[in-house]
Tab-separated table of C-alpha atoms in Angstrom:
chain	number	residue	atom	x	y	z
A	11	MET	CA	-22.923	52.790	71.017
A	12	LEU	CA	-19.687	51.289	69.773
A	13	ALA	CA	-20.257	47.731	68.595
A	14	LYS	CA	-18.017	44.830	69.558
A	15	ARG	CA	-16.202	43.713	66.438
A	16	ILE	CA	-16.028	40.214	64.987
A	17	ILE	CA	-12.928	39.709	62.897
A	18	PRO	CA	-12.290	36.592	60.819
A	19	CYS	CA	-8.632	35.787	60.182
A	20	LEU	CA	-7.488	34.096	56.993
A	21	ASP	CA	-4.154	32.324	56.633
A	22	VAL	CA	-2.740	33.138	53.226
A	23	HIS	CA	0.034	31.067	51.678
A	24	ALA	CA	1.460	32.073	48.296
A	25	GLY	CA	-1.705	33.958	47.432
A	26	ARG	CA	-4.235	31.287	48.464
A	27	VAL	CA	-6.239	30.837	51.640
A	28	VAL	CA	-5.121	27.659	53.379
A	29	LYS	CA	-6.451	25.602	56.239
A	30	GLY	CA	-4.449	23.296	58.405
A	31	VAL	CA	-3.552	22.467	61.965
A	32	ASN	CA	-0.526	24.311	63.338
A	33	PHE	CA	0.618	25.110	59.802
A	34	LEU	CA	0.790	21.372	58.960
A	35	ASN	CA	-1.240	19.547	56.320
A	36	LEU	CA	-2.154	22.793	54.596
A	37	ARG	CA	-5.089	22.461	52.250
A	38	ASP	CA	-6.159	24.978	49.650
A	39	ALA	CA	-9.379	26.659	50.776
A	40	GLY	CA	-9.904	29.155	48.008
A	41	ASP	CA	-9.221	32.618	46.679
A	42	PRO	CA	-8.768	35.263	49.397
A	43	VAL	CA	-10.844	37.790	47.476
A	44	ASP	CA	-13.832	35.442	47.195
A	45	ILE	CA	-13.682	34.506	50.854
A	46	ALA	CA	-13.244	38.138	51.920
A	47	ALA	CA	-16.328	39.113	49.926
A	48	ARG	CA	-18.344	36.280	51.477
A	49	TYR	CA	-17.323	37.287	54.981
A	50	GLU	CA	-18.205	40.917	54.271
A	51	ASN	CA	-21.642	39.822	53.135
A	52	GLU	CA	-22.078	37.754	56.315
A	53	GLY	CA	-21.314	40.776	58.476
A	54	ALA	CA	-17.608	40.628	59.274
A	55	ASP	CA	-16.544	43.951	60.799
A	56	GLU	CA	-12.939	43.752	59.670
A	57	LEU	CA	-10.690	41.221	58.051
A	58	VAL	CA	-7.186	39.986	58.842
A	59	PHE	CA	-4.896	38.290	56.352
A	60	LEU	CA	-2.051	36.432	57.999
A	61	ASP	CA	0.621	35.890	55.371
A	62	ILE	CA	2.305	32.590	56.199
A	63	THR	CA	4.294	32.455	52.980
A	64	ALA	CA	7.737	31.267	53.995
A	65	SER	CA	9.778	31.904	50.900
A	66	HIS	CA	11.068	35.422	50.444
A	67	GLU	CA	10.515	35.425	46.671
A	68	GLU	CA	6.795	34.840	47.057
A	69	ARG	CA	6.249	37.523	49.675
A	70	ASP	CA	5.133	40.211	47.230
A	71	ILE	CA	2.184	38.033	46.184
A	72	ILE	CA	0.301	39.324	49.232
A	73	LEU	CA	0.400	42.833	47.741
A	74	ASP	CA	-1.591	41.624	44.767
A	75	VAL	CA	-4.060	39.856	47.074
A	76	VAL	CA	-4.518	43.067	49.085
A	77	ALA	CA	-4.957	45.182	45.960
A	78	ARG	CA	-7.596	42.840	44.526
A	79	THR	CA	-9.411	42.503	47.850
A	80	SER	CA	-9.593	46.237	48.452
A	81	GLU	CA	-11.322	46.696	45.105
A	82	VAL	CA	-14.348	44.676	46.163
A	83	VAL	CA	-14.388	44.718	49.961
A	84	PHE	CA	-15.043	47.983	51.785
A	85	MET	CA	-14.108	47.335	55.375
A	86	PRO	CA	-10.843	47.659	57.286
A	87	LEU	CA	-8.220	45.167	56.170
A	88	THR	CA	-5.219	44.212	58.303
A	89	VAL	CA	-2.214	42.254	57.086
A	90	GLY	CA	0.219	40.463	59.395
A	91	GLY	CA	3.074	38.045	58.989
A	92	GLY	CA	6.742	38.779	58.409
A	93	ILE	CA	6.502	42.592	58.541
A	94	ARG	CA	9.982	43.867	59.441
A	95	THR	CA	10.657	47.172	57.687
A	96	LEU	CA	8.988	50.538	57.083
A	97	ASP	CA	9.115	49.681	53.397
A	98	ASP	CA	7.087	46.483	54.030
A	99	ILE	CA	4.412	48.677	55.654
A	100	ARG	CA	4.490	51.352	52.968
A	101	LYS	CA	3.986	48.760	50.214
A	102	LEU	CA	1.051	47.121	52.015
A	103	LEU	CA	-0.690	50.435	52.750
A	104	SER	CA	-0.336	51.619	49.178
A	105	ALA	CA	-1.711	48.305	47.948
A	106	GLY	CA	-4.890	49.100	49.910
A	107	CYS	CA	-4.512	47.597	53.348
A	108	ASP	CA	-5.546	49.778	56.314
A	109	LYS	CA	-3.507	48.363	59.164
A	110	VAL	CA	-0.483	46.142	59.553
A	111	SER	CA	0.163	43.857	62.456
A	112	ILE	CA	3.672	43.493	63.788
A	113	ASN	CA	4.747	40.597	65.954
A	114	SER	CA	8.335	39.341	66.244
A	115	ALA	CA	9.823	42.543	64.833
A	116	ALA	CA	8.332	44.526	67.734
A	117	VAL	CA	10.192	42.339	70.224
A	118	THR	CA	13.444	42.319	68.252
A	119	ASP	CA	13.373	46.092	67.746
A	120	PRO	CA	10.802	48.017	69.816
A	121	ASN	CA	11.919	51.204	68.098
A	122	PHE	CA	10.418	49.823	64.881
A	123	VAL	CA	6.934	50.211	66.418
A	124	LYS	CA	7.702	53.811	67.325
A	125	GLU	CA	9.069	54.673	63.881
A	126	ALA	CA	6.151	52.967	62.141
A	127	ALA	CA	3.597	54.840	64.278
A	128	LEU	CA	5.325	58.169	63.674
A	129	ARG	CA	5.538	57.591	59.945
A	130	PHE	CA	2.149	56.055	59.209
A	131	GLY	CA	0.047	56.994	62.264
A	132	SER	CA	-0.895	54.883	65.268
A	133	GLN	CA	-4.245	54.013	63.705
A	134	CYS	CA	-2.592	51.606	61.291
A	135	ILE	CA	-0.056	49.989	63.615
A	136	VAL	CA	-1.322	46.849	65.355
A	137	VAL	CA	0.987	44.846	67.595
A	138	ASN	CA	0.460	41.129	68.133
A	139	ILE	CA	1.257	39.764	71.557
A	140	ASP	CA	1.369	35.986	72.023
A	141	PRO	CA	1.554	35.133	75.737
A	142	LYS	CA	1.977	31.639	77.136
A	143	ARG	CA	1.814	30.558	80.780
A	144	VAL	CA	5.138	29.041	81.837
A	145	PRO	CA	6.184	27.764	85.264
A	146	VAL	CA	8.057	30.296	87.373
A	147	ALA	CA	10.556	27.603	88.317
A	148	GLY	CA	12.973	26.913	85.519
A	149	ALA	CA	12.095	29.924	83.362
A	150	THR	CA	15.132	31.810	82.147
A	151	ILE	CA	14.891	35.526	81.509
A	152	PRO	CA	17.399	36.919	79.015
A	153	GLU	CA	19.685	39.612	80.461
A	154	SER	CA	18.659	41.956	77.666
A	155	VAL	CA	15.059	42.259	78.928
A	156	PRO	CA	14.700	45.564	80.806
A	157	GLU	CA	13.786	45.285	84.488
A	158	HIS	CA	10.345	46.877	84.170
A	159	LEU	CA	9.284	44.564	81.322
A	160	ARG	CA	10.385	41.275	82.899
A	161	VAL	CA	7.891	38.518	83.534
A	162	GLN	CA	6.392	38.637	87.015
A	163	PRO	CA	4.430	35.960	88.877
A	164	ARG	CA	0.808	35.808	87.692
A	165	PRO	CA	-2.093	33.467	88.463
A	166	GLY	CA	-2.243	30.086	86.738
A	167	LYS	CA	-5.164	29.034	84.551
A	168	ASN	CA	-8.454	29.671	86.390
A	169	GLY	CA	-6.333	30.827	89.332
A	170	GLU	CA	-5.402	27.218	90.049
A	171	GLY	CA	-1.987	25.765	90.812
A	172	GLU	CA	1.326	27.560	91.197
A	173	GLN	CA	1.903	31.098	90.038
A	174	VAL	CA	3.204	31.283	86.486
A	175	TYR	CA	4.780	33.782	84.107
A	176	TRP	CA	2.690	35.218	81.253
A	177	ASP	CA	5.661	35.057	78.958
A	178	VAL	CA	5.401	36.723	75.538
A	179	HIS	CA	6.397	34.254	72.827
A	180	VAL	CA	7.546	34.862	69.269
A	181	ASN	CA	8.114	32.716	66.177
A	182	GLY	CA	4.615	31.293	66.184
A	183	GLY	CA	4.658	30.589	69.914
A	184	ARG	CA	7.881	28.584	69.865
A	185	LYS	CA	10.292	31.058	71.414
A	186	PRO	CA	9.917	32.631	74.882
A	187	THR	CA	11.152	36.193	75.327
A	188	GLY	CA	11.007	36.782	79.095
A	189	LEU	CA	8.695	39.763	78.491
A	190	ASP	CA	5.632	40.055	80.725
A	191	ALA	CA	2.472	40.138	78.592
A	192	VAL	CA	0.806	42.957	80.577
A	193	GLU	CA	3.931	45.102	80.878
A	194	TRP	CA	4.798	44.546	77.219
A	195	ALA	CA	1.288	45.633	76.219
A	196	LYS	CA	1.738	48.904	78.140
A	197	GLU	CA	5.131	49.366	76.529
A	198	VAL	CA	3.902	48.969	72.935
A	199	GLU	CA	1.020	51.352	73.669
A	200	ARG	CA	3.602	53.879	74.859
A	201	LEU	CA	5.621	53.263	71.671
A	202	GLY	CA	2.585	54.210	69.585
A	203	ALA	CA	0.694	51.030	68.733
A	204	GLY	CA	-2.952	51.846	67.993
A	205	GLU	CA	-4.360	48.418	68.764
A	206	LEU	CA	-3.311	45.030	70.147
A	207	VAL	CA	-4.089	41.498	69.064
A	208	LEU	CA	-3.666	39.221	72.057
A	209	THR	CA	-3.329	35.536	71.161
A	210	SER	CA	-3.028	33.163	74.100
A	211	MET	CA	-0.725	30.342	73.079
A	212	ASP	CA	-2.361	28.160	75.738
A	213	ALA	CA	-5.846	28.663	74.316
A	214	ASP	CA	-4.987	28.846	70.611
A	215	GLY	CA	-6.285	25.840	68.717
A	216	THR	CA	-8.124	24.350	71.711
A	217	LYS	CA	-11.614	25.654	70.819
A	218	ASP	CA	-12.191	25.762	74.592
A	219	GLY	CA	-12.549	29.531	74.682
A	220	PHE	CA	-10.286	32.552	74.953
A	221	ASP	CA	-7.928	33.049	77.894
A	222	ILE	CA	-10.179	35.442	79.763
A	223	GLU	CA	-7.778	36.246	82.613
A	224	ILE	CA	-4.996	37.407	80.289
A	225	THR	CA	-7.461	39.247	78.038
A	226	LYS	CA	-8.955	41.080	81.027
A	227	ALA	CA	-5.580	41.924	82.559
A	228	VAL	CA	-4.271	43.397	79.301
A	229	SER	CA	-7.542	45.199	78.411
A	230	GLU	CA	-7.537	46.899	81.803
A	231	ALA	CA	-3.862	47.815	81.587
A	232	VAL	CA	-4.018	49.704	78.282
A	233	ASN	CA	-6.272	52.392	76.851
A	234	ILE	CA	-6.075	51.195	73.235
A	235	PRO	CA	-8.451	48.541	71.862
A	236	VAL	CA	-7.546	44.907	72.521
A	237	ILE	CA	-8.582	42.165	70.093
A	238	ALA	CA	-8.896	38.789	71.810
A	239	SER	CA	-7.595	35.871	69.762
A	240	GLY	CA	-7.054	32.142	70.142
A	241	GLY	CA	-9.463	29.524	71.398
A	242	ALA	CA	-12.827	30.377	69.843
A	243	GLY	CA	-15.002	27.296	69.427
A	244	HIS	CA	-18.495	28.615	70.113
A	245	PRO	CA	-20.243	32.030	69.902
A	246	GLN	CA	-20.396	32.036	73.722
A	247	HIS	CA	-16.588	32.230	73.764
A	248	LEU	CA	-16.703	35.434	71.715
A	249	CYS	CA	-19.300	36.850	74.146
A	250	ASP	CA	-17.010	36.035	77.071
A	251	ALA	CA	-14.006	37.684	75.405
A	252	VAL	CA	-15.800	41.031	74.986
A	253	THR	CA	-17.742	40.977	78.266
A	254	ALA	CA	-15.717	39.254	81.031
A	255	GLY	CA	-12.488	39.733	79.049
A	256	GLY	CA	-13.187	43.394	78.295
A	257	ALA	CA	-11.887	43.092	74.719
A	258	SER	CA	-13.085	45.497	72.005
A	259	ALA	CA	-13.166	42.755	69.396
A	260	ALA	CA	-12.765	39.020	68.971
A	261	LEU	CA	-10.763	37.359	66.230
A	262	ALA	CA	-11.440	33.830	65.099
A	263	ALA	CA	-10.424	31.544	62.292
A	264	SER	CA	-11.507	27.923	62.264
A	265	ILE	CA	-14.973	28.464	63.798
A	266	PHE	CA	-15.883	30.389	60.626
A	267	HIS	CA	-13.746	28.562	58.054
A	268	TYR	CA	-15.132	25.153	58.818
A	269	GLY	CA	-18.691	26.407	58.704
A	270	GLU	CA	-19.435	25.529	62.330
A	271	PHE	CA	-21.020	28.929	62.804
A	272	THR	CA	-21.405	31.697	60.282
A	273	ILE	CA	-20.529	35.244	61.282
A	274	GLN	CA	-24.225	36.063	61.059
A	275	GLU	CA	-25.153	33.240	63.459
A	276	THR	CA	-22.374	34.256	65.815
A	277	LYS	CA	-23.574	37.860	65.884
A	278	GLU	CA	-27.197	36.851	66.366
A	279	TYR	CA	-26.152	34.730	69.332
A	280	MET	CA	-24.117	37.583	70.790
A	281	ALA	CA	-26.984	40.043	70.337
A	282	GLN	CA	-29.280	37.651	72.219
A	283	GLN	CA	-26.759	37.661	75.053
A	284	GLY	CA	-26.997	41.442	75.210
A	285	VAL	CA	-23.736	42.262	73.413
A	286	THR	CA	-23.875	45.263	71.057
A	287	VAL	CA	-22.949	43.996	67.597
A	288	ARG	CA	-23.499	45.400	64.120
A	289	MET	CA	-26.068	43.359	62.234
A	290	VAL	CA	-26.141	43.611	58.450
A	291	GLU	CA	-28.786	42.789	55.894
A	292	GLN	CA	-27.826	39.856	53.724
A	293	THR	CA	-27.407	41.662	50.443
A	294	ALA	CA	-24.710	41.568	47.816
A	295	PRO	CA	-22.244	44.424	48.358
A	296	SER	CA	-22.743	45.552	44.766
A	297	GLN	CA	-26.388	46.406	45.365
A	298	ALA	CA	-25.663	49.788	46.946
A	299	GLU	CA	-27.632	52.293	44.896
B	1	MET	CA	-15.404	64.446	37.795
B	2	ILE	CA	-14.553	64.296	41.496
B	3	GLY	CA	-11.090	65.333	42.603
B	4	ILE	CA	-9.446	63.664	45.616
B	5	ILE	CA	-6.917	65.982	47.219
B	6	ASP	CA	-3.501	64.385	47.693
B	7	TYR	CA	-1.353	66.212	50.213
B	8	GLY	CA	0.617	63.214	51.406
B	9	MET	CA	-1.700	62.261	54.265
B	10	GLY	CA	-4.146	59.439	53.948
B	11	ASN	CA	-5.332	56.425	52.118
B	12	LEU	CA	-6.457	58.010	48.861
B	13	ARG	CA	-6.651	54.743	47.004
B	14	SER	CA	-9.386	53.438	49.318
B	15	VAL	CA	-11.587	56.407	48.501
B	16	GLN	CA	-10.819	56.090	44.813
B	17	LYS	CA	-11.513	52.353	44.774
B	18	ALA	CA	-14.882	52.931	46.438
B	19	LEU	CA	-15.766	55.489	43.758
B	20	GLU	CA	-14.584	53.090	41.033
B	21	ARG	CA	-16.912	50.489	42.456
B	22	LEU	CA	-19.761	53.004	42.086
B	23	ASP	CA	-18.723	53.850	38.505
B	24	VAL	CA	-17.973	57.411	39.590
B	25	GLN	CA	-15.087	59.086	37.811
B	26	SER	CA	-12.402	60.509	40.054
B	27	GLU	CA	-8.839	61.673	39.917
B	28	ILE	CA	-6.134	62.288	42.472
B	29	LEU	CA	-5.174	65.975	42.645
B	30	SER	CA	-1.642	66.742	43.737
B	31	SER	CA	-1.609	70.406	42.703
B	32	PRO	CA	-4.036	73.198	43.712
B	33	ASN	CA	-4.416	74.313	40.073
B	34	GLU	CA	-6.214	71.059	39.295
B	35	LEU	CA	-9.078	71.994	41.640
B	36	LYS	CA	-10.476	74.267	38.931
B	37	ASP	CA	-11.040	71.342	36.582
B	38	VAL	CA	-13.190	69.150	38.828
B	39	ASP	CA	-16.886	69.383	39.731
B	40	GLY	CA	-16.582	68.227	43.330
B	41	VAL	CA	-13.813	67.657	45.824
B	42	ILE	CA	-13.031	65.064	48.498
B	43	LEU	CA	-10.601	65.995	51.270
B	44	PRO	CA	-9.511	62.737	52.928
B	45	GLY	CA	-7.002	62.369	55.707
B	46	VAL	CA	-5.551	60.223	58.427
B	47	GLY	CA	-2.826	61.080	60.905
B	48	ALA	CA	-2.108	64.140	63.003
B	49	PHE	CA	-3.783	67.542	62.509
B	50	ARG	CA	-0.515	69.468	62.749
B	51	ASP	CA	1.158	67.418	60.005
B	52	ALA	CA	-1.929	67.568	57.798
B	53	ILE	CA	-2.396	71.357	57.910
B	54	GLY	CA	1.367	71.704	57.430
B	55	GLU	CA	1.234	69.551	54.294
B	56	LEU	CA	-1.799	71.441	52.939
B	57	GLN	CA	0.119	74.695	53.373
B	58	ARG	CA	3.273	73.254	51.839
B	59	HIS	CA	1.337	72.128	48.749
B	60	ASP	CA	-0.458	75.531	48.500
B	61	PHE	CA	-3.835	73.890	48.966
B	62	VAL	CA	-5.153	76.150	51.753
B	63	ASN	CA	-6.423	79.080	49.680
B	64	ALA	CA	-7.333	76.843	46.759
B	65	ILE	CA	-9.688	74.812	49.003
B	66	ARG	CA	-11.268	77.999	50.413
B	67	GLU	CA	-11.805	79.263	46.858
B	68	THR	CA	-13.306	75.934	45.801
B	69	VAL	CA	-15.811	76.151	48.656
B	70	ALA	CA	-16.615	79.773	47.731
B	71	SER	CA	-17.246	78.644	44.134
B	72	GLU	CA	-20.034	76.427	45.536
B	73	LYS	CA	-18.571	73.162	44.294
B	74	PRO	CA	-19.557	70.350	46.671
B	75	LEU	CA	-16.793	69.334	49.071
B	76	LEU	CA	-16.678	66.216	51.259
B	77	GLY	CA	-14.195	66.050	54.121
B	78	ILE	CA	-13.486	62.598	55.531
B	79	CYS	CA	-12.187	61.938	59.078
B	80	LEU	CA	-9.232	64.312	59.541
B	81	GLY	CA	-10.585	66.003	56.402
B	82	GLN	CA	-13.643	67.016	58.444
B	83	GLN	CA	-11.547	68.346	61.314
B	84	LEU	CA	-9.345	70.397	58.954
B	85	LEU	CA	-12.392	72.436	57.861
B	86	PHE	CA	-12.670	74.016	61.324
B	87	GLU	CA	-10.864	76.962	62.935
B	88	THR	CA	-8.773	75.475	65.721
B	89	SER	CA	-7.558	72.022	66.730
B	90	TYR	CA	-6.230	71.150	70.163
B	91	GLU	CA	-4.492	67.950	69.053
B	92	ASP	CA	-1.059	67.970	70.770
B	93	GLY	CA	-0.999	71.758	70.875
B	94	THR	CA	-3.089	74.497	69.285
B	95	TYR	CA	-3.258	74.612	65.503
B	96	GLU	CA	-5.171	76.725	63.046
B	97	GLY	CA	-7.283	74.865	60.494
B	98	LEU	CA	-8.870	75.986	57.219
B	99	GLY	CA	-11.533	77.987	59.057
B	100	ILE	CA	-14.249	77.197	56.519
B	101	LEU	CA	-16.540	76.295	59.419
B	102	GLU	CA	-16.571	77.937	62.851
B	103	GLY	CA	-15.587	75.778	65.793
B	104	ASP	CA	-12.918	73.641	67.427
B	105	VAL	CA	-11.482	70.136	67.308
B	106	VAL	CA	-11.258	68.538	70.748
B	107	ARG	CA	-10.286	65.197	72.284
B	108	PHE	CA	-12.579	62.622	73.885
B	109	GLN	CA	-12.620	62.850	77.685
B	110	PRO	CA	-11.301	59.649	79.285
B	111	GLU	CA	-13.953	57.376	80.815
B	112	PRO	CA	-13.320	54.084	82.620
B	113	THR	CA	-15.346	52.046	80.145
B	114	ILE	CA	-14.211	53.521	76.831
B	115	LYS	CA	-11.104	53.190	74.710
B	116	ILE	CA	-9.493	56.147	72.958
B	117	PRO	CA	-9.086	56.270	69.985
B	118	HIS	CA	-12.729	55.542	69.218
B	119	MET	CA	-12.198	52.654	66.823
B	120	GLY	CA	-14.754	50.423	65.169
B	121	TRP	CA	-18.383	50.437	64.045
B	122	ASN	CA	-20.784	52.850	65.710
B	123	SER	CA	-24.270	54.052	64.851
B	124	LEU	CA	-25.473	57.336	63.422
B	125	LYS	CA	-28.177	59.554	64.871
B	126	ILE	CA	-29.334	61.673	61.973
B	127	GLN	CA	-29.915	65.305	62.994
B	128	GLN	CA	-30.504	66.948	59.642
B	129	GLN	CA	-32.276	65.889	56.478
B	130	THR	CA	-29.602	66.199	53.823
B	131	PRO	CA	-29.285	64.588	50.384
B	132	LEU	CA	-25.968	63.167	51.662
B	133	PHE	CA	-28.003	60.769	53.815
B	134	SER	CA	-30.461	59.670	51.158
B	135	GLY	CA	-31.203	55.986	51.836
B	136	LEU	CA	-29.532	56.116	55.265
B	137	ALA	CA	-31.345	55.949	58.582
B	138	SER	CA	-30.591	56.587	62.228
B	139	GLY	CA	-29.083	53.412	63.685
B	140	ASP	CA	-26.982	52.634	60.613
B	141	TYR	CA	-23.452	51.592	61.516
B	142	VAL	CA	-20.341	53.223	60.047
B	143	TYR	CA	-16.622	52.744	60.670
B	144	PHE	CA	-14.660	55.194	62.847
B	145	VAL	CA	-11.062	55.564	63.912
B	146	HIS	CA	-10.253	58.857	65.673
B	147	GLY	CA	-9.369	60.375	69.038
B	148	TYR	CA	-10.650	63.917	68.306
B	149	PHE	CA	-13.935	65.331	67.060
B	150	VAL	CA	-15.385	68.672	65.927
B	151	GLN	CA	-17.455	71.103	67.972
B	152	PRO	CA	-19.189	73.509	65.562
B	153	LYS	CA	-20.207	76.942	66.928
B	154	ASP	CA	-23.319	76.845	64.758
B	155	SER	CA	-25.286	73.721	65.667
B	156	SER	CA	-27.367	73.982	62.482
B	157	VAL	CA	-24.439	72.508	60.476
B	158	ILE	CA	-24.628	69.239	62.423
B	159	ALA	CA	-25.918	66.456	60.178
B	160	ALA	CA	-25.406	63.470	62.489
B	161	THR	CA	-24.155	62.617	65.942
B	162	THR	CA	-22.773	59.433	67.499
B	163	THR	CA	-22.244	58.362	71.106
B	164	HIS	CA	-19.004	56.986	72.566
B	165	GLY	CA	-19.377	56.121	76.251
B	166	SER	CA	-21.365	59.037	77.670
B	167	GLN	CA	-20.102	61.527	75.058
B	168	GLU	CA	-22.276	62.460	72.095
B	169	PHE	CA	-20.129	63.918	69.332
B	170	VAL	CA	-20.659	65.323	65.840
B	171	SER	CA	-20.135	62.539	63.297
B	172	ALA	CA	-21.245	64.388	60.137
B	173	ILE	CA	-21.649	67.942	58.852
B	174	ALA	CA	-23.802	69.457	56.105
B	175	SER	CA	-23.574	73.212	55.527
B	176	GLY	CA	-24.437	74.528	52.088
B	177	ASN	CA	-22.020	72.864	49.672
B	178	VAL	CA	-19.748	71.677	52.489
B	179	TYR	CA	-20.197	68.096	53.698
B	180	ALA	CA	-18.029	66.080	56.047
B	181	THR	CA	-17.957	62.845	57.997
B	182	GLN	CA	-15.869	61.837	60.990
B	183	PHE	CA	-16.259	58.203	59.909
B	184	HIS	CA	-14.789	56.519	56.843
B	185	PRO	CA	-17.514	55.935	54.238
B	186	GLU	CA	-14.954	54.146	52.055
B	187	LYS	CA	-14.599	51.539	54.836
B	188	SER	CA	-18.261	51.371	55.848
B	189	GLN	CA	-19.470	48.713	53.418
B	190	ARG	CA	-22.939	49.223	51.909
B	191	ILE	CA	-23.886	52.256	54.023
B	192	GLY	CA	-20.631	54.016	53.236
B	193	LEU	CA	-20.874	53.336	49.508
B	194	GLN	CA	-24.421	54.696	49.565
B	195	LEU	CA	-23.180	57.936	51.136
B	196	LEU	CA	-20.409	58.296	48.549
B	197	LYS	CA	-22.949	57.644	45.818
B	198	ASN	CA	-25.146	60.397	47.294
B	199	PHE	CA	-22.217	62.793	47.262
B	200	ALA	CA	-21.449	61.879	43.647
B	201	ASN	CA	-25.113	62.557	42.793
B	202	LEU	CA	-24.887	65.971	44.466
B	203	VAL	CA	-21.830	66.760	42.372
B	204	ALA	CA	-23.501	65.508	39.198
B	205	SER	CA	-26.773	67.375	39.759
B	206	ARG	CA	-24.988	70.634	40.437
B	207	ASN	CA	-22.905	70.120	37.328
B	208	PHE	CA	-26.033	69.396	35.319
B	209	ALA	CA	-27.741	72.516	36.704
B	210	GLY	CA	-24.667	74.549	35.801
B	211	THR	CA	-24.766	73.247	32.256
B	212	THR	CA	-28.403	74.107	31.671
B	213	GLU	CA	-27.994	77.629	33.047
B	214	SER	CA	-25.149	78.480	30.706
């Protein structure tokens, strides 16, 4: 039976893993290769590097990080952050990454998703969708958004209060697009995306749990795997994302980075709750003989 | 020396890096003539069947691979590389494969509770004792990403099966010197490296046997 995947996400800035709150007060947290190897040993099912390097000149550093990581870590590796051209994707794949995740560029130019999937195969094209609940009153929808993709009234958090829009945001959650999260998910599937990462801007950073309603709505609307992201603070939250939320995988960052729970502990908890997860023996990866 | 066939489809470097990690010598082969100089062959592949068989034909690899198999050198097909070994694929049309093994390549049937492609870690049910699985056991998890799978005519070639939803499909093949996996051993951590090591040992032992005979 297919296991639910646990995917740690590492923020990488200029070739180093960094920790911080909302990209502020970044602190060096180590070498990506070392941390990747540790997570593999703990039982991570995949790994995501989010390249938050701002300066253009330093962007190629991630290629070296990917190349070094893929020499010692033998699990799927996804890279996201600032991917805008087919050449960006080609360089990352030849460096050794398995999938790329596209966010803002998919909204700016949906055809980019289609071209990328045709060129490199759907299996390596992940699209990030960052929805945020915004009040129906006062929301402006750009004229350029096609009718069938426009935000439509959806339930508020926990079904309480007024109906809201699940508005897809870009630029790290700062900019609304007027795209409906569920309709946009169906659209990028149609364009050829092989997988979705769904990060609720309302839940992200709260540690109060994933946005289950949005996760469930999107998981049910598409046939490709959905990775729930944003809000993990306890192993129970990851259980909820893959059971009630219907996600194929859960992505988390701070819960693992700050040592609150190891991946092993998280998986043991999930297994006790009846979730199918892949348990690994705690051995060094080099001991395969 | 293990040759990895490069026909423009697939993440060859991942396979090569895994072999490097195991201290197994390998080289990327971009011309069919080079197949003569290696002791074993890996046929990797990601993407669409139609494009892959088209690229194999364009690079003149089709007959060269059939001849390599006939010469009894061990061959390991990975993912699409497993599917290409069969006669017919029904991925977005009907396409002829290498025909080294008898059978078809078909798509998963939709089910309410499953996603297609089948992506992620799933467990093996070992159906055949083969040296390829030395050190592996039923229940071991390996990494998959595919929407199609093989249906061999001769069930005796089935080495392992895996279940997605209610569908049990063939996840590995062992038939004489032909081996193949639907999963990606190069992305399956310790279990995957073990399998690649086993394949390298098969190649080495055959090579050793060949040397002593001559």
